[in-house]
């Protein structure tokens, strides 16, 4: 029974990893835009998120306003309004507005540190590491 649960957990983790966007639309200093693989996005890059797209990485809204579906992490069914200065979480779905954001936590930097004082808004985050199928993944749950 435990082996079956591990297999199902591994499949669920792979499915969650597949939800993350594969590319990000980077805005250069001359305002030209280019799509880059997520692995090449660095902290400080300006990114455009068009209506209906997934937010590529964690960051902060620089310009624009939109509603963002954060139900994957918060469980709240109502999209949250985002405007300049608000924080964004990667893999959430942008609503009807266009956003320009600054990438802040990319790659390994997206995993919250483990500890009792780690807070994201009003939610305490608890992390545990899961090893299996040749991969090591940190799972985080909000309590």
Tab-separated table of C-alpha atoms in Angstrom:
chain	number	residue	atom	x	y	z
A	1	UNK	CA	0.000	0.000	0.000
A	2	UNK	CA	2.865	2.363	0.848
A	3	UNK	CA	4.560	1.729	-2.513
A	4	UNK	CA	1.335	2.545	-4.344
A	5	UNK	CA	1.008	5.789	-2.373
A	6	UNK	CA	4.607	6.723	-3.256
A	7	UNK	CA	3.976	6.071	-6.959
A	8	UNK	CA	0.836	8.193	-6.891
A	9	UNK	CA	2.664	10.972	-5.044
A	10	UNK	CA	5.452	10.902	-7.629
A	11	UNK	CA	2.922	11.132	-10.446
A	12	UNK	CA	1.172	14.049	-8.749
A	13	UNK	CA	4.463	15.907	-8.299
A	14	UNK	CA	5.355	15.413	-11.968
A	15	UNK	CA	1.923	16.722	-12.958
A	16	UNK	CA	2.409	19.826	-10.777
A	17	UNK	CA	5.829	20.467	-12.305
A	18	UNK	CA	4.199	20.292	-15.735
A	19	UNK	CA	1.890	23.194	-14.815
A	20	UNK	CA	4.736	25.707	-14.664
A	21	UNK	CA	5.250	27.812	-17.803
A	22	UNK	CA	8.166	26.831	-20.043
A	23	UNK	CA	9.031	30.315	-21.328
A	24	UNK	CA	8.938	33.934	-20.190
A	25	UNK	CA	8.557	37.095	-22.305
A	26	UNK	CA	11.564	39.292	-21.412
A	27	UNK	CA	11.456	43.056	-22.032
A	28	UNK	CA	14.842	44.550	-22.969
A	29	UNK	CA	15.954	48.139	-22.231
A	30	UNK	CA	14.862	49.234	-25.732
A	31	UNK	CA	11.390	47.740	-24.986
A	32	UNK	CA	11.827	44.932	-27.496
A	33	UNK	CA	10.461	41.597	-26.275
A	34	UNK	CA	11.819	38.079	-26.648
A	35	UNK	CA	10.654	34.706	-25.321
A	36	UNK	CA	13.301	32.904	-23.245
A	37	UNK	CA	13.230	29.466	-21.619
A	38	UNK	CA	12.459	29.746	-17.900
A	39	UNK	CA	15.930	28.423	-17.065
A	40	UNK	CA	17.540	31.518	-18.613
A	41	UNK	CA	15.444	34.069	-16.686
A	42	UNK	CA	17.438	35.897	-14.024
A	43	UNK	CA	16.391	37.977	-11.041
A	44	UNK	CA	15.906	41.604	-12.075
A	45	UNK	CA	14.608	40.848	-15.596
A	46	UNK	CA	11.483	42.748	-16.662
A	47	UNK	CA	8.811	40.349	-17.920
A	48	UNK	CA	5.482	40.856	-19.686
A	49	UNK	CA	2.547	38.657	-18.664
A	50	UNK	CA	-0.333	38.849	-21.125
A	51	UNK	CA	-3.977	38.087	-20.302
A	52	UNK	CA	-4.592	34.373	-19.751
A	53	UNK	CA	-0.894	33.484	-19.445
A	54	UNK	CA	0.727	31.859	-16.436
A	55	UNK	CA	3.063	34.003	-14.362
A	56	UNK	CA	6.526	32.648	-15.227
A	57	UNK	CA	8.419	33.294	-11.935
A	58	UNK	CA	7.934	34.947	-8.556
A	59	UNK	CA	8.221	38.721	-8.643
A	60	UNK	CA	6.639	42.136	-8.230
A	61	UNK	CA	4.244	44.057	-10.487
A	62	UNK	CA	5.929	47.122	-12.016
A	63	UNK	CA	3.102	48.285	-14.309
A	64	UNK	CA	-0.458	47.325	-15.115
A	65	UNK	CA	-3.335	45.807	-13.191
A	66	UNK	CA	-5.082	42.459	-13.413
A	67	UNK	CA	-6.781	39.762	-11.396
A	68	UNK	CA	-4.682	36.656	-10.735
A	69	UNK	CA	-6.049	33.192	-9.972
A	70	UNK	CA	-4.045	32.062	-6.932
A	71	UNK	CA	-6.342	29.159	-6.054
A	72	UNK	CA	-3.508	26.624	-6.507
A	73	UNK	CA	-1.726	27.989	-3.432
A	74	UNK	CA	-4.410	29.699	-1.373
A	75	UNK	CA	-7.494	27.632	-2.169
A	76	UNK	CA	-9.503	30.832	-2.600
A	77	UNK	CA	-11.836	30.571	-5.617
A	78	UNK	CA	-11.949	34.344	-6.245
A	79	UNK	CA	-9.052	35.884	-8.231
A	80	UNK	CA	-6.928	38.447	-6.385
A	81	UNK	CA	-6.546	41.969	-7.817
A	82	UNK	CA	-2.905	42.883	-8.500
A	83	UNK	CA	-1.476	46.339	-9.197
A	84	UNK	CA	1.916	48.057	-9.140
A	85	UNK	CA	3.965	46.978	-6.118
A	86	UNK	CA	2.036	43.752	-5.457
A	87	UNK	CA	3.854	40.403	-5.266
A	88	UNK	CA	3.242	37.656	-7.832
A	89	UNK	CA	3.750	33.916	-7.479
A	90	UNK	CA	5.008	31.860	-10.404
A	91	UNK	CA	2.637	29.417	-12.181
A	92	UNK	CA	-0.491	31.351	-11.139
A	93	UNK	CA	-2.838	32.361	-13.977
A	94	UNK	CA	-3.140	36.020	-15.012
A	95	UNK	CA	-6.672	37.256	-15.638
A	96	UNK	CA	-7.761	39.847	-18.191
A	97	UNK	CA	-5.123	42.559	-17.681
A	98	UNK	CA	-1.571	42.857	-18.943
A	99	UNK	CA	1.265	43.083	-16.401
A	100	UNK	CA	4.908	44.081	-16.499
A	101	UNK	CA	6.767	42.485	-13.622
A	102	UNK	CA	10.276	42.247	-12.210
A	103	UNK	CA	11.567	38.700	-11.703
A	104	UNK	CA	12.779	38.214	-8.144
A	105	UNK	CA	12.971	34.555	-7.184
A	106	UNK	CA	13.949	32.242	-10.013
A	107	UNK	CA	15.171	28.652	-10.144
A	108	UNK	CA	16.282	27.297	-6.759
A	109	UNK	CA	15.537	30.704	-5.230
A	110	UNK	CA	11.799	29.994	-5.526
A	111	UNK	CA	11.829	27.358	-2.790
A	112	UNK	CA	10.974	29.022	0.542
A	113	UNK	CA	13.469	28.370	3.334
A	114	UNK	CA	12.402	25.973	6.050
A	115	UNK	CA	11.853	27.446	9.469
A	116	UNK	CA	9.242	28.596	11.933
A	117	UNK	CA	9.729	32.303	11.121
A	118	UNK	CA	9.264	31.966	7.350
A	119	UNK	CA	6.117	33.862	6.407
A	120	UNK	CA	4.443	34.634	3.122
A	121	UNK	CA	1.686	37.121	3.881
A	122	UNK	CA	-0.320	35.656	6.764
A	123	UNK	CA	0.410	32.058	5.806
A	124	UNK	CA	3.042	30.053	7.652
A	125	UNK	CA	4.903	27.760	5.259
A	126	UNK	CA	5.980	24.251	6.116
A	127	UNK	CA	8.340	22.389	3.768
A	128	UNK	CA	9.458	18.817	3.520
A	129	UNK	CA	11.782	17.188	1.024
A	130	UNK	CA	10.562	14.271	-1.032
A	131	UNK	CA	13.053	12.005	-2.780
A	132	UNK	CA	11.984	9.515	-5.374
A	133	UNK	CA	12.274	8.570	-9.025
A	134	UNK	CA	15.726	10.150	-9.164
A	135	UNK	CA	14.547	13.633	-8.235
A	136	UNK	CA	14.587	15.729	-5.097
A	137	UNK	CA	11.699	18.124	-4.608
A	138	UNK	CA	10.661	20.412	-1.787
A	139	UNK	CA	6.913	20.353	-1.158
A	140	UNK	CA	5.437	23.320	0.644
A	141	UNK	CA	2.035	23.572	2.273
A	142	UNK	CA	0.377	26.641	3.720
A	143	UNK	CA	-1.173	26.212	7.164
